[in-house]
Each structure stands twice: as C-alpha cells, then as structure tokens.
CSV table of C-alpha atoms in Angstrom, one decimal:
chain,number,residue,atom,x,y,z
L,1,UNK,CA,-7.4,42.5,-120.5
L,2,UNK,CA,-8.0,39.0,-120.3
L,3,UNK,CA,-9.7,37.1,-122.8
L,4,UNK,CA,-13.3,36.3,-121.5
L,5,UNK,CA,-13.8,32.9,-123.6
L,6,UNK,CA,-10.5,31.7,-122.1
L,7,UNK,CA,-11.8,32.2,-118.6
L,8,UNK,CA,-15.1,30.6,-119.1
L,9,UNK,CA,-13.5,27.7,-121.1
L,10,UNK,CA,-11.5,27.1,-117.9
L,11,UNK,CA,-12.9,23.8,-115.8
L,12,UNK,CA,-14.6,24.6,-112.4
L,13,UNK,CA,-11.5,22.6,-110.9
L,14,UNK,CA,-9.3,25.2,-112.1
L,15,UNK,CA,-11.7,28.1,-111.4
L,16,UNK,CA,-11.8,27.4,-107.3
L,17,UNK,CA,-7.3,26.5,-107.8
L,18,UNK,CA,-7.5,30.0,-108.6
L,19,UNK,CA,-9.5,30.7,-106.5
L,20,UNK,CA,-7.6,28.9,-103.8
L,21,UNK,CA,-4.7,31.1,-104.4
L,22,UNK,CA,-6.0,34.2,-103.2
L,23,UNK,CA,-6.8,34.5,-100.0
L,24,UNK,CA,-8.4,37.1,-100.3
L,25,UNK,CA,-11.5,35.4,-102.2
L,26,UNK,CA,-11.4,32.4,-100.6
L,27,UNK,CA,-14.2,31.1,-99.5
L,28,UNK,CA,-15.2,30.5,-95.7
L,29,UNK,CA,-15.5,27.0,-94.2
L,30,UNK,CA,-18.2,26.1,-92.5
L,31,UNK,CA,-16.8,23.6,-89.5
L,32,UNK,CA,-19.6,21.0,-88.2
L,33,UNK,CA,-18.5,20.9,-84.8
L,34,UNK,CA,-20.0,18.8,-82.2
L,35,UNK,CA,-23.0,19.8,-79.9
L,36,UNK,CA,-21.4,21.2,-77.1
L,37,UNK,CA,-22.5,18.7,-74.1
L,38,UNK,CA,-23.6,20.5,-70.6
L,39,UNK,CA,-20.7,20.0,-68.1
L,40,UNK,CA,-21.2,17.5,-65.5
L,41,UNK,CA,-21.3,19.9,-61.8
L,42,UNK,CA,-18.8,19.8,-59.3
L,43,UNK,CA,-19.8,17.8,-56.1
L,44,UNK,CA,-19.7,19.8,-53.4
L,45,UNK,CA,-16.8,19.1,-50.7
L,46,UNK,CA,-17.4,16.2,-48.3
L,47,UNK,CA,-18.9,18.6,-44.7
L,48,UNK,CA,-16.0,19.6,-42.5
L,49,UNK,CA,-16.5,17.3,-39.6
L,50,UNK,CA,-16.6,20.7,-36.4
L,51,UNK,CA,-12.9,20.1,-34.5
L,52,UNK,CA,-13.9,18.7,-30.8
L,53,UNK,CA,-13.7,21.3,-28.1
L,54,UNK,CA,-10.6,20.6,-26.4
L,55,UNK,CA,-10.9,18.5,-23.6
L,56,UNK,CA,-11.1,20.4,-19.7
L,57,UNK,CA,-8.4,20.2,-18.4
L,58,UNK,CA,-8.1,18.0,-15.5
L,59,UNK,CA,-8.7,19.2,-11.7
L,60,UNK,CA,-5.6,18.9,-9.8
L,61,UNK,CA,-5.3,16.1,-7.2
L,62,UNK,CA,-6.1,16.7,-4.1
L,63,UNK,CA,-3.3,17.3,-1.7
L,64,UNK,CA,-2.7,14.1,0.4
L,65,UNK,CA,-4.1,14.7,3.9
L,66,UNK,CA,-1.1,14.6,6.6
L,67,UNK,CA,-0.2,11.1,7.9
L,68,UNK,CA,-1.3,11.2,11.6
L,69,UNK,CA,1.8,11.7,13.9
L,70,UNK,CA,2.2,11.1,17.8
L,71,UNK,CA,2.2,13.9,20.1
L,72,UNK,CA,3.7,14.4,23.1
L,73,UNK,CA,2.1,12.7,25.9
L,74,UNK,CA,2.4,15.7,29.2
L,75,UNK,CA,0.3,14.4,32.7
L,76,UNK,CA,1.0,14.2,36.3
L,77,UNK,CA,1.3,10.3,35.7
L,78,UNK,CA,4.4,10.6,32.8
L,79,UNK,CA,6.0,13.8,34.7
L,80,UNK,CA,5.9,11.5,38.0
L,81,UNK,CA,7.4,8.5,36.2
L,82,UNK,CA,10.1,10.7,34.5
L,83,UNK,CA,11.3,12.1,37.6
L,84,UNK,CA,11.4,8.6,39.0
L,85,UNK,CA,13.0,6.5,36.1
L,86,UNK,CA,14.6,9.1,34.2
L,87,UNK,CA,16.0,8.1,30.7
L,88,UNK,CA,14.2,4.5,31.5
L,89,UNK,CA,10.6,6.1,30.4
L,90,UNK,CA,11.8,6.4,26.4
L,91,UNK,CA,8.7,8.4,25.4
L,92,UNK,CA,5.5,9.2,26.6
L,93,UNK,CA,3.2,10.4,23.5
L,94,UNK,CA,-0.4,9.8,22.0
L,95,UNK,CA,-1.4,8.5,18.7
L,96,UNK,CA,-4.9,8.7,17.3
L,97,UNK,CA,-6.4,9.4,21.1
L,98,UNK,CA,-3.9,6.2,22.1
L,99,UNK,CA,-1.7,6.9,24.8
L,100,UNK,CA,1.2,4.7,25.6
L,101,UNK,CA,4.8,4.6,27.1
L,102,UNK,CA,8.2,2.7,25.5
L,103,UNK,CA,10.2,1.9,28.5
L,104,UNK,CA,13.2,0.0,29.2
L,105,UNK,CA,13.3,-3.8,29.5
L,106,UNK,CA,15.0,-2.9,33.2
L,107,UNK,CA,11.9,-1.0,34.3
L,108,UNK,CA,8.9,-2.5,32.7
L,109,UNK,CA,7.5,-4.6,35.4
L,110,UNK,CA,8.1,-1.7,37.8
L,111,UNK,CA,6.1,0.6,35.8
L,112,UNK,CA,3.6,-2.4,35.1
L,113,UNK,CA,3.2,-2.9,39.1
L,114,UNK,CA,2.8,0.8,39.4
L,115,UNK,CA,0.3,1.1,36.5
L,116,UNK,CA,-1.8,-1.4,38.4
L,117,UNK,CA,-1.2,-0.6,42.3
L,118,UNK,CA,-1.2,3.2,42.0
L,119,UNK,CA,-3.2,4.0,38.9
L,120,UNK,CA,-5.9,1.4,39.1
L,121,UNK,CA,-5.3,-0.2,35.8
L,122,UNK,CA,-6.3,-3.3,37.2
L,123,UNK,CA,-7.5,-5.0,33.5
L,124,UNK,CA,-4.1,-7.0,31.5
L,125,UNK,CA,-6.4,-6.5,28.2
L,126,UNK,CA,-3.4,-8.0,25.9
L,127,UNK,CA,0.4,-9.1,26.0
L,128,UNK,CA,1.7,-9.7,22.3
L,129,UNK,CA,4.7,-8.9,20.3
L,130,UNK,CA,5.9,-7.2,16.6
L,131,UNK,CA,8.9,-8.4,15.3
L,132,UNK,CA,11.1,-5.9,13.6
L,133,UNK,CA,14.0,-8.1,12.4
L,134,UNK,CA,16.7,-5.9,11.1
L,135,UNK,CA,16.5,-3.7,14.5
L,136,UNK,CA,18.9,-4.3,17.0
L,137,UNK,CA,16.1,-5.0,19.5
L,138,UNK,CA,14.3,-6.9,17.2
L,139,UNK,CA,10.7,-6.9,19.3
L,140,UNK,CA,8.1,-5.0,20.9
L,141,UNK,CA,6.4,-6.5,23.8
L,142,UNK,CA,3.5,-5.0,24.7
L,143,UNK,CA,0.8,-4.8,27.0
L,144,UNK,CA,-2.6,-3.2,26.8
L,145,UNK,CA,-3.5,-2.3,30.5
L,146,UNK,CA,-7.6,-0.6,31.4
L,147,UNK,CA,-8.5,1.1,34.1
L,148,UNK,CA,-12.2,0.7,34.6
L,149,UNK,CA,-12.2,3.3,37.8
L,150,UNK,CA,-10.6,6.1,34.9
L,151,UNK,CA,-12.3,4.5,31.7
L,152,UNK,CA,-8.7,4.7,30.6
L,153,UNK,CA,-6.7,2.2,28.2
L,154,UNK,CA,-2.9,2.5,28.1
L,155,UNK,CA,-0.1,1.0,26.5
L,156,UNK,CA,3.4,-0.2,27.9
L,157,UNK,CA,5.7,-1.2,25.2
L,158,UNK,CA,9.9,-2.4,26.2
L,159,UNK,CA,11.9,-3.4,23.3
L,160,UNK,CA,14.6,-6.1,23.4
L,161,UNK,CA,16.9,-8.5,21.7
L,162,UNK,CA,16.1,-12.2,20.0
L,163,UNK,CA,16.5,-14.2,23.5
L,164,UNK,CA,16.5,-12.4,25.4
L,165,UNK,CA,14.1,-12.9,28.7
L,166,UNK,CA,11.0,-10.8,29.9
L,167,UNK,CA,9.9,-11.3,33.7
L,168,UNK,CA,6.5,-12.5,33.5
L,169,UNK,CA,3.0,-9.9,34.4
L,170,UNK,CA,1.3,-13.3,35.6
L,171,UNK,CA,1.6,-12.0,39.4
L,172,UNK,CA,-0.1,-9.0,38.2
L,173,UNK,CA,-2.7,-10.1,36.3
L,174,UNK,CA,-3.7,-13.5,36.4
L,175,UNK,CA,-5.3,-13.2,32.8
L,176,UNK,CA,-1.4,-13.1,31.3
L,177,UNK,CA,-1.3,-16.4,31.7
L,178,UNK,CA,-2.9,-18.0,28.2
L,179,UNK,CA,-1.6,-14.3,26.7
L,180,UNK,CA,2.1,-15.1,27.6
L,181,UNK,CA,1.8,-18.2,26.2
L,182,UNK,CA,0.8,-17.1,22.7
L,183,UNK,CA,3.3,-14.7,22.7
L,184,UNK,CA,5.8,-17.4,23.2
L,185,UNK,CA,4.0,-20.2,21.0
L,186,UNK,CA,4.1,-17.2,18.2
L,187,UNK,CA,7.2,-15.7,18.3
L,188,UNK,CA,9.5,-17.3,21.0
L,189,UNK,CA,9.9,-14.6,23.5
L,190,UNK,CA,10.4,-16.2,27.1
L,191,UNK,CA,8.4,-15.1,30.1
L,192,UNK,CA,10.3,-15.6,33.6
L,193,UNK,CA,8.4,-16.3,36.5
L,194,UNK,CA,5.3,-18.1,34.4
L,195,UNK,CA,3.6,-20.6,35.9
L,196,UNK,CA,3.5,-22.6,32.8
L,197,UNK,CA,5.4,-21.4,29.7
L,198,UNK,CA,4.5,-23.5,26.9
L,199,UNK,CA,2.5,-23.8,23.2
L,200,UNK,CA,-1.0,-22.8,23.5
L,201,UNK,CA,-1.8,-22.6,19.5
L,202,UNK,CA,0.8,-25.4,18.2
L,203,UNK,CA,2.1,-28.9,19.2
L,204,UNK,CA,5.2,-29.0,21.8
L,205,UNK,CA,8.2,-29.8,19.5
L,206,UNK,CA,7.1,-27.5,17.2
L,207,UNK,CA,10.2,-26.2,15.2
L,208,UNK,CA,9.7,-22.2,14.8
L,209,UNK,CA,7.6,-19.4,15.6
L,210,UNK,CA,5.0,-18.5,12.7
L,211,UNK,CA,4.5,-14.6,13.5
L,212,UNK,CA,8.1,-14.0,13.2
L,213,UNK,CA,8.9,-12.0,9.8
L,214,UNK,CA,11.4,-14.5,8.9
L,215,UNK,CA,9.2,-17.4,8.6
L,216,UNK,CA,7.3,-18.3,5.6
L,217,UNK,CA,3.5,-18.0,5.1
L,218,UNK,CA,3.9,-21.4,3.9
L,219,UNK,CA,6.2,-22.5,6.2
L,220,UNK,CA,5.7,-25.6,7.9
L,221,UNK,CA,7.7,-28.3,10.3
L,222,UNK,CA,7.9,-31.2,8.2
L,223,UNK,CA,9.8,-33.3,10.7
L,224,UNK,CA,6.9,-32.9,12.7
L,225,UNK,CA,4.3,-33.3,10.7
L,226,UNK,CA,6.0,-36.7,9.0
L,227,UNK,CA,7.3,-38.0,12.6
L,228,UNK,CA,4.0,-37.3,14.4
L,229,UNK,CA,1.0,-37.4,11.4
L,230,UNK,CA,2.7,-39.9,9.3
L,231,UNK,CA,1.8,-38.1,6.1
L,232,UNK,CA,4.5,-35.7,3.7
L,233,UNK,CA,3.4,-32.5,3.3
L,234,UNK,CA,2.2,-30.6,0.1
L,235,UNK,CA,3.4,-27.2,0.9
C-alpha cells in the first residue's frame, strides 16, 4: 500500500506526469476550434443558350425551261420550192412563230424573184449580214421580205465565203438600195448589179469593216483619221 504522506508531498507537476502516463485517466482536451463560417453557394450554371432549329432545307432549283428550237417549216409554198430546187432550198423551218428558208447562194435571187412575183411579198423590210468567222462560209446574208396581201413576214438567208459576190435585190426592191450599201459599208460583202455600191455610214477609203467579229470595238483607221482629220488618235 502506498504511503499516503508521500503522495500528497508529491508537487502538482508530478501529480498530472503521473497522471499523463495513464491514459486511462487522462484528462480530455477541450479544442477551441474556429466558428465554422456558412459556405458561400454555388452559382448556378450560365443558361444553356436553346440549339437553333436546323435550317430548311433549300427548295430545289427549278428545272431550266427548254431552249426554244426550230421546227420544221411544211406548206404548199416550201413543198413547191423543194420540188423545184431540190437540195438548193437547205431548210425550211420556224423559230419562235419566224419562218424563213437557208438557200444556196446559186438560187437566192431566183427564190427572192419568186417570193415577190408569185407570193406577193412585195416589201424588202431588211438586207444585213452575221459574220461567223471560223465557218467555212463565213456570212449570212439575209433578207427580211412582207407580204402585206398575206400579213406574212419571211426570211431568206444564203451563206457564202469572205469575197465572194451576191447579185444585188435592187431590181426587186428598190428600197435595197441604202440596205446594200450598209451591208457592204459594215461588213464588205459586194452586191452585183447595184446601182451604186459604196459607204453609206463611213468615209470612202475607209480601211475595214466594223461589224465583222475580227475587228476591234476600238478599232479605228488611223491612216485615215491622221491623213484626212489631221489629228492622232487616242484609241
């Protein structure tokens, strides 16, 4: 048995070391720990922007309407001239309600005489020309003959080669005059048999024909314009 004196004569320090020991008896700490603090919230996401509907898909093009095409042309007239010229009438067809013949250059002012004598076409409307330069034949001439008996327009077109001639509708019509004469001021195509082939639009000594597809849209003859105005061009 222990001595009680000696235990009370120990010193507190010693008292709580043996008390330290045992863990049984040792005493609890208290920990001061700091006031919790309230936790900030969580934002809320950002809104979900709604995905676009997708876009309607786009109506398919519309087919491209057919390109207009001739059509045979089939009357007493083109059967008649057929059977009389054979492989001379080229074609006879219609094109957006035009009618109009290609003949040969050997024929043309037989059907032209015919057109007017026989089928009262007795109005020369037009004579001009369409250069088509890497054809063999490089031009059309064409005439644009009216009946006003039939109320009837018609086209005759021939086809032939750079320089070669075309015998002149002046006997025919006397209104081919002035239209001959563009036809040759423009593109150089000679009419035998007219009265008085020469420029109508530009100056006599003109170098070149201006509707040909060969010459320039600038194109001018500076000879001529330096010889006879006295002034350089600027084109």
């Amino acid at each position: 048995m222990p001595d009680e004196k000696s235990e009370l004569d120990k010193s507190p320090q010693q008292a709580n070391n043996g008390l330290a020991g045992d863990p049984d008896k040792a005493p609890e700490k208290t920990v001061n720990a700091a006031p919790a603090t309230a936790a900030s919230p969580t934002p809320p996401p950002p809104p979900v922007a709604p995905k676009p509907a997708p876009a309607a898909a786009k109506p398919a093009a519309p087919a491209a309407p057919p390109k207009p095409a001739p059509i045979a042309w089939e009357s007493p007239l083109v059967a008649s001239l057929k059977q009389q010229y054979g492989s001379g009438i080229r074609e006879a067809a219609i094109y957006l309600k035009d009618k109009y013949l290609v003949v040969d250059k050997s024929i043309v002012f037989d059907v032209l005489t015919r057109m007017r004598d026989d089928e009262t076409f007795d109005y020369c409307v037009d004579v001009t020309a369409v250069h088509w330069p890497k054809r063999e034949e490089q031009f059309d001439v064409v005439y644009i003959l009216y009946s006003f008996a039939k109320n009837e327009r018609v086209r005759i077109e021939t086809m032939i080669k750079d320089g070669e001639k075309v015998r002149s509708a002046f006997s025919l019509w006397p209104t081919a005059d002035w239209l001959e004469r563009e036809v040759f001021d423009m593109y150089g195509i000679e009419f035998t048999g007219h009265p008085g082939l020469k420029r109508i639009l530009l100056p006599e000594g003109w170098t070149g024909y201006p509707l040909r597809k060969d010459y320039g849209i600038r194109q001018q003859d500076q000879a001529w314009i330096k010889a006879n105005i006295g002034i350089e061009s600027g084109q």
